[in-house]
Amino acid sequence: MKAQILVAEALSLGFDGRTVVHGVNLGLEEGSVTTIIGPNGCGKSTLLKGMSRLLRPRHGRVLLEGRDLAEFPQRELAQRIAVLPQTPLAPSGLTVSELVTRGRHPRQRWYQQFSAGDEAAVASALAATDITALADSALDDLSGGQRQRAWISMALAQESDILLLDEPTTYLDLAHQVEVLELVRTLNRQLGRTVVMVLHDISLAARYSDRIIAMKDGALRAQGSPAEVVTEELLWDVFGLRALVTPEPSEGRPHVIPLGNESLPI
């Protein structure tokens, strides 16, 4: 079993006077890809924000290698955890290279010029996401998949141990979704990054994840390997979805086939 790098203990999170995540206990394994699934509004993105200190706990705590996130200076925390929000925004006209360069900010000091080390990190991040040829292109001119690669490249340029990706395939067609998730798996396998994602497509989550966390109503309902979590019983319990779960042919991972309303009990 791998060591747990990021741990939530009795974690409760909320905003606007209400609690959204209730008493979650969770350990994220180092060097693994973990995906959080669940219906809209169940607290997936809120949990991700809490695990990165973008949202401070109402109760409980989050530990990074045994140290409370509250103890980390912001710059040091940004060097350990990179976050890609659901709908990232950039100024109009920004080039890919300029965007990725921003990922170096947590590594720099006010008195330090952009160094050869920074240039190397940016070049490495562009190469890792296979967009070196697009470095001088305007972000606005890219396809959806290329744009997501650029944002992931910026997160990589931080050289953080952990990548938290909130719905990185949102608004992408199926081909671009697979493109981004193949990239995520490559970054995990080749660069050793620990990745935590929020995804809506359960079959893709099962295909590209080592572990899956299922949430409902702000609480964890299941966690484990894709085969342990993605079951017909869980899909009904968490999503109210009647579905057939069958092994997909290439790796035998769970594949979800929705059955539709005609299969619902009368």
PDB file of N, CA and C in Angstrom, residues 50-96:
ATOM      1  N   GLY A  50     -11.159  22.436  -0.141  1.00  0.00           N
ATOM      2  CA  GLY A  50     -10.699  22.235   1.225  1.00  0.00           C
ATOM      3  C   GLY A  50      -9.370  21.512   1.290  1.00  0.00           C
ATOM      4  N   MET A  51      -9.155  20.585   0.367  1.00  0.00           N
ATOM      5  CA  MET A  51      -7.904  19.818   0.355  1.00  0.00           C
ATOM      6  C   MET A  51      -6.728  20.657  -0.125  1.00  0.00           C
ATOM      7  N   SER A  52      -7.007  21.832  -0.675  1.00  0.00           N
ATOM      8  CA  SER A  52      -5.936  22.724  -1.146  1.00  0.00           C
ATOM      9  C   SER A  52      -5.862  24.026  -0.355  1.00  0.00           C
ATOM     10  N   ARG A  53      -6.696  24.155   0.674  1.00  0.00           N
ATOM     11  CA  ARG A  53      -6.773  25.352   1.526  1.00  0.00           C
ATOM     12  C   ARG A  53      -7.350  26.566   0.802  1.00  0.00           C
ATOM     13  N   LEU A  54      -7.979  26.365  -0.353  1.00  0.00           N
ATOM     14  CA  LEU A  54      -8.730  27.454  -0.965  1.00  0.00           C
ATOM     15  C   LEU A  54      -9.976  27.758  -0.138  1.00  0.00           C
ATOM     16  N   LEU A  55     -10.375  26.776   0.667  1.00  0.00           N
ATOM     17  CA  LEU A  55     -11.496  26.936   1.588  1.00  0.00           C
ATOM     18  C   LEU A  55     -11.054  26.385   2.939  1.00  0.00           C
ATOM     19  N   ARG A  56     -11.141  27.206   3.954  1.00  0.00           N
ATOM     20  CA  ARG A  56     -10.673  26.780   5.278  1.00  0.00           C
ATOM     21  C   ARG A  56     -11.738  25.927   5.975  1.00  0.00           C
ATOM     22  N   PRO A  57     -11.314  24.918   6.716  1.00  0.00           N
ATOM     23  CA  PRO A  57     -12.266  24.007   7.369  1.00  0.00           C
ATOM     24  C   PRO A  57     -13.138  24.703   8.404  1.00  0.00           C
ATOM     25  N   ARG A  58     -14.381  24.272   8.473  1.00  0.00           N
ATOM     26  CA  ARG A  58     -15.221  24.655   9.601  1.00  0.00           C
ATOM     27  C   ARG A  58     -14.891  23.782  10.800  1.00  0.00           C
ATOM     28  N   HIS A  59     -14.627  22.520  10.517  1.00  0.00           N
ATOM     29  CA  HIS A  59     -14.195  21.579  11.550  1.00  0.00           C
ATOM     30  C   HIS A  59     -13.186  20.636  10.909  1.00  0.00           C
ATOM     31  N   GLY A  60     -12.371  20.006  11.738  1.00  0.00           N
ATOM     32  CA  GLY A  60     -11.386  19.060  11.243  1.00  0.00           C
ATOM     33  C   GLY A  60     -10.184  19.753  10.637  1.00  0.00           C
ATOM     34  N   ARG A  61      -9.391  18.970   9.927  1.00  0.00           N
ATOM     35  CA  ARG A  61      -8.174  19.518   9.341  1.00  0.00           C
ATOM     36  C   ARG A  61      -7.720  18.674   8.152  1.00  0.00           C
ATOM     37  N   VAL A  62      -6.779  19.241   7.392  1.00  0.00           N
ATOM     38  CA  VAL A  62      -6.144  18.539   6.282  1.00  0.00           C
ATOM     39  C   VAL A  62      -4.646  18.523   6.550  1.00  0.00           C
ATOM     40  N   LEU A  63      -4.025  17.365   6.384  1.00  0.00           N
ATOM     41  CA  LEU A  63      -2.605  17.196   6.637  1.00  0.00           C
ATOM     42  C   LEU A  63      -1.871  16.879   5.339  1.00  0.00           C
ATOM     43  N   LEU A  64      -0.778  17.573   5.107  1.00  0.00           N
ATOM     44  CA  LEU A  64       0.116  17.283   3.994  1.00  0.00           C
ATOM     45  C   LEU A  64       1.376  16.666   4.572  1.00  0.00           C
ATOM     46  N   GLU A  65       1.556  15.377   4.315  1.00  0.00           N
ATOM     47  CA  GLU A  65       2.672  14.626   4.897  1.00  0.00           C
ATOM     48  C   GLU A  65       2.749  14.838   6.411  1.00  0.00           C
ATOM     49  N   GLY A  66       1.593  14.792   7.074  1.00  0.00           N
ATOM     50  CA  GLY A  66       1.511  14.881   8.524  1.00  0.00           C
ATOM     51  C   GLY A  66       1.480  16.281   9.094  1.00  0.00           C
ATOM     52  N   ARG A  67       1.571  17.296   8.249  1.00  0.00           N
ATOM     53  CA  ARG A  67       1.601  18.690   8.714  1.00  0.00           C
ATOM     54  C   ARG A  67       0.308  19.387   8.314  1.00  0.00           C
ATOM     55  N   ASP A  68      -0.312  20.061   9.259  1.00  0.00           N
ATOM     56  CA  ASP A  68      -1.577  20.755   9.014  1.00  0.00           C
ATOM     57  C   ASP A  68      -1.387  21.822   7.927  1.00  0.00           C
ATOM     58  N   LEU A  69      -2.301  21.844   6.947  1.00  0.00           N
ATOM     59  CA  LEU A  69      -2.202  22.850   5.886  1.00  0.00           C
ATOM     60  C   LEU A  69      -2.207  24.266   6.439  1.00  0.00           C
ATOM     61  N   ALA A  70      -2.872  24.456   7.569  1.00  0.00           N
ATOM     62  CA  ALA A  70      -2.948  25.793   8.157  1.00  0.00           C
ATOM     63  C   ALA A  70      -1.573  26.320   8.559  1.00  0.00           C
ATOM     64  N   GLU A  71      -0.589  25.430   8.713  1.00  0.00           N
ATOM     65  CA  GLU A  71       0.740  25.841   9.150  1.00  0.00           C
ATOM     66  C   GLU A  71       1.632  26.276   7.988  1.00  0.00           C
ATOM     67  N   PHE A  72       1.220  25.999   6.752  1.00  0.00           N
ATOM     68  CA  PHE A  72       2.079  26.292   5.605  1.00  0.00           C
ATOM     69  C   PHE A  72       1.973  27.754   5.189  1.00  0.00           C
ATOM     70  N   PRO A  73       3.089  28.451   4.995  1.00  0.00           N
ATOM     71  CA  PRO A  73       3.039  29.741   4.301  1.00  0.00           C
ATOM     72  C   PRO A  73       2.483  29.524   2.889  1.00  0.00           C
ATOM     73  N   GLN A  74       1.805  30.524   2.352  1.00  0.00           N
ATOM     74  CA  GLN A  74       1.128  30.367   1.069  1.00  0.00           C
ATOM     75  C   GLN A  74       2.090  29.966  -0.045  1.00  0.00           C
ATOM     76  N   ARG A  75       3.260  30.588  -0.086  1.00  0.00           N
ATOM     77  CA  ARG A  75       4.220  30.270  -1.141  1.00  0.00           C
ATOM     78  C   ARG A  75       4.675  28.810  -1.055  1.00  0.00           C
ATOM     79  N   GLU A  76       4.947  28.348   0.154  1.00  0.00           N
ATOM     80  CA  GLU A  76       5.399  26.965   0.323  1.00  0.00           C
ATOM     81  C   GLU A  76       4.301  25.979  -0.065  1.00  0.00           C
ATOM     82  N   LEU A  77       3.052  26.308   0.294  1.00  0.00           N
ATOM     83  CA  LEU A  77       1.941  25.421  -0.055  1.00  0.00           C
ATOM     84  C   LEU A  77       1.756  25.347  -1.570  1.00  0.00           C
ATOM     85  N   ALA A  78       1.923  26.494  -2.255  1.00  0.00           N
ATOM     86  CA  ALA A  78       1.790  26.509  -3.713  1.00  0.00           C
ATOM     87  C   ALA A  78       2.898  25.716  -4.389  1.00  0.00           C
ATOM     88  N   GLN A  79       4.019  25.574  -3.713  1.00  0.00           N
ATOM     89  CA  GLN A  79       5.103  24.752  -4.247  1.00  0.00           C
ATOM     90  C   GLN A  79       4.811  23.263  -4.097  1.00  0.00           C
ATOM     91  N   ARG A  80       3.881  22.930  -3.212  1.00  0.00           N
ATOM     92  CA  ARG A  80       3.550  21.513  -2.975  1.00  0.00           C
ATOM     93  C   ARG A  80       2.270  21.085  -3.673  1.00  0.00           C
ATOM     94  N   ILE A  81       1.289  22.009  -3.792  1.00  0.00           N
ATOM     95  CA  ILE A  81      -0.012  21.675  -4.369  1.00  0.00           C
ATOM     96  C   ILE A  81      -0.352  22.671  -5.467  1.00  0.00           C
ATOM     97  N   ALA A  82      -0.615  22.167  -6.668  1.00  0.00           N
ATOM     98  CA  ALA A  82      -1.070  23.001  -7.784  1.00  0.00           C
ATOM     99  C   ALA A  82      -2.546  22.711  -8.034  1.00  0.00           C
ATOM    100  N   VAL A  83      -3.329  23.762  -8.242  1.00  0.00           N
ATOM    101  CA  VAL A  83      -4.773  23.627  -8.396  1.00  0.00           C
ATOM    102  C   VAL A  83      -5.206  24.193  -9.743  1.00  0.00           C
ATOM    103  N   LEU A  84      -5.976  23.402 -10.488  1.00  0.00           N
ATOM    104  CA  LEU A  84      -6.587  23.873 -11.729  1.00  0.00           C
ATOM    105  C   LEU A  84      -8.090  23.935 -11.512  1.00  0.00           C
ATOM    106  N   PRO A  85      -8.655  25.152 -11.385  1.00  0.00           N
ATOM    107  CA  PRO A  85     -10.093  25.260 -11.101  1.00  0.00           C
ATOM    108  C   PRO A  85     -10.943  24.832 -12.293  1.00  0.00           C
ATOM    109  N   GLN A  86     -12.234  24.764 -12.048  1.00  0.00           N
ATOM    110  CA  GLN A  86     -13.176  24.270 -13.052  1.00  0.00           C
ATOM    111  C   GLN A  86     -13.220  25.144 -14.292  1.00  0.00           C
ATOM    112  N   THR A  87     -13.230  26.445 -14.123  1.00  0.00           N
ATOM    113  CA  THR A  87     -13.288  27.374 -15.256  1.00  0.00           C
ATOM    114  C   THR A  87     -12.200  28.432 -15.086  1.00  0.00           C
ATOM    115  N   PRO A  88     -10.939  28.078 -15.359  1.00  0.00           N
ATOM    116  CA  PRO A  88      -9.847  29.044 -15.186  1.00  0.00           C
ATOM    117  C   PRO A  88      -9.969  30.189 -16.181  1.00  0.00           C
ATOM    118  N   LEU A  89      -9.551  31.378 -15.775  1.00  0.00           N
ATOM    119  CA  LEU A  89      -9.641  32.571 -16.610  1.00  0.00           C
ATOM    120  C   LEU A  89      -8.251  33.167 -16.813  1.00  0.00           C
ATOM    121  N   ALA A  90      -8.038  33.704 -17.991  1.00  0.00           N
ATOM    122  CA  ALA A  90      -6.773  34.376 -18.307  1.00  0.00           C
ATOM    123  C   ALA A  90      -7.079  35.632 -19.103  1.00  0.00           C
ATOM    124  N   PRO A  91      -6.235  36.661 -18.996  1.00  0.00           N
ATOM    125  CA  PRO A  91      -6.447  37.888 -19.767  1.00  0.00           C
ATOM    126  C   PRO A  91      -6.456  37.604 -21.265  1.00  0.00           C
ATOM    127  N   SER A  92      -7.274  38.322 -21.993  1.00  0.00           N
ATOM    128  CA  SER A  92      -7.351  38.152 -23.444  1.00  0.00           C
ATOM    129  C   SER A  92      -5.998  38.465 -24.087  1.00  0.00           C
ATOM    130  N   GLY A  93      -5.617  37.656 -25.066  1.00  0.00           N
ATOM    131  CA  GLY A  93      -4.380  37.886 -25.800  1.00  0.00           C
ATOM    132  C   GLY A  93      -3.158  37.229 -25.205  1.00  0.00           C
ATOM    133  N   LEU A  94      -3.315  36.590 -24.050  1.00  0.00           N
ATOM    134  CA  LEU A  94      -2.187  35.926 -23.405  1.00  0.00           C
ATOM    135  C   LEU A  94      -1.728  34.742 -24.248  1.00  0.00           C
ATOM    136  N   THR A  95      -0.432  34.591 -24.429  1.00  0.00           N
ATOM    137  CA  THR A  95       0.090  33.452 -25.173  1.00  0.00           C
ATOM    138  C   THR A  95       0.249  32.246 -24.245  1.00  0.00           C
ATOM    139  N   VAL A  96       0.414  31.088 -24.855  1.00  0.00           N
ATOM    140  CA  VAL A  96       0.605  29.865 -24.078  1.00  0.00           C
ATOM    141  C   VAL A  96       1.846  29.980 -23.195  1.00  0.00           C
TER     142      VAL A  96
END
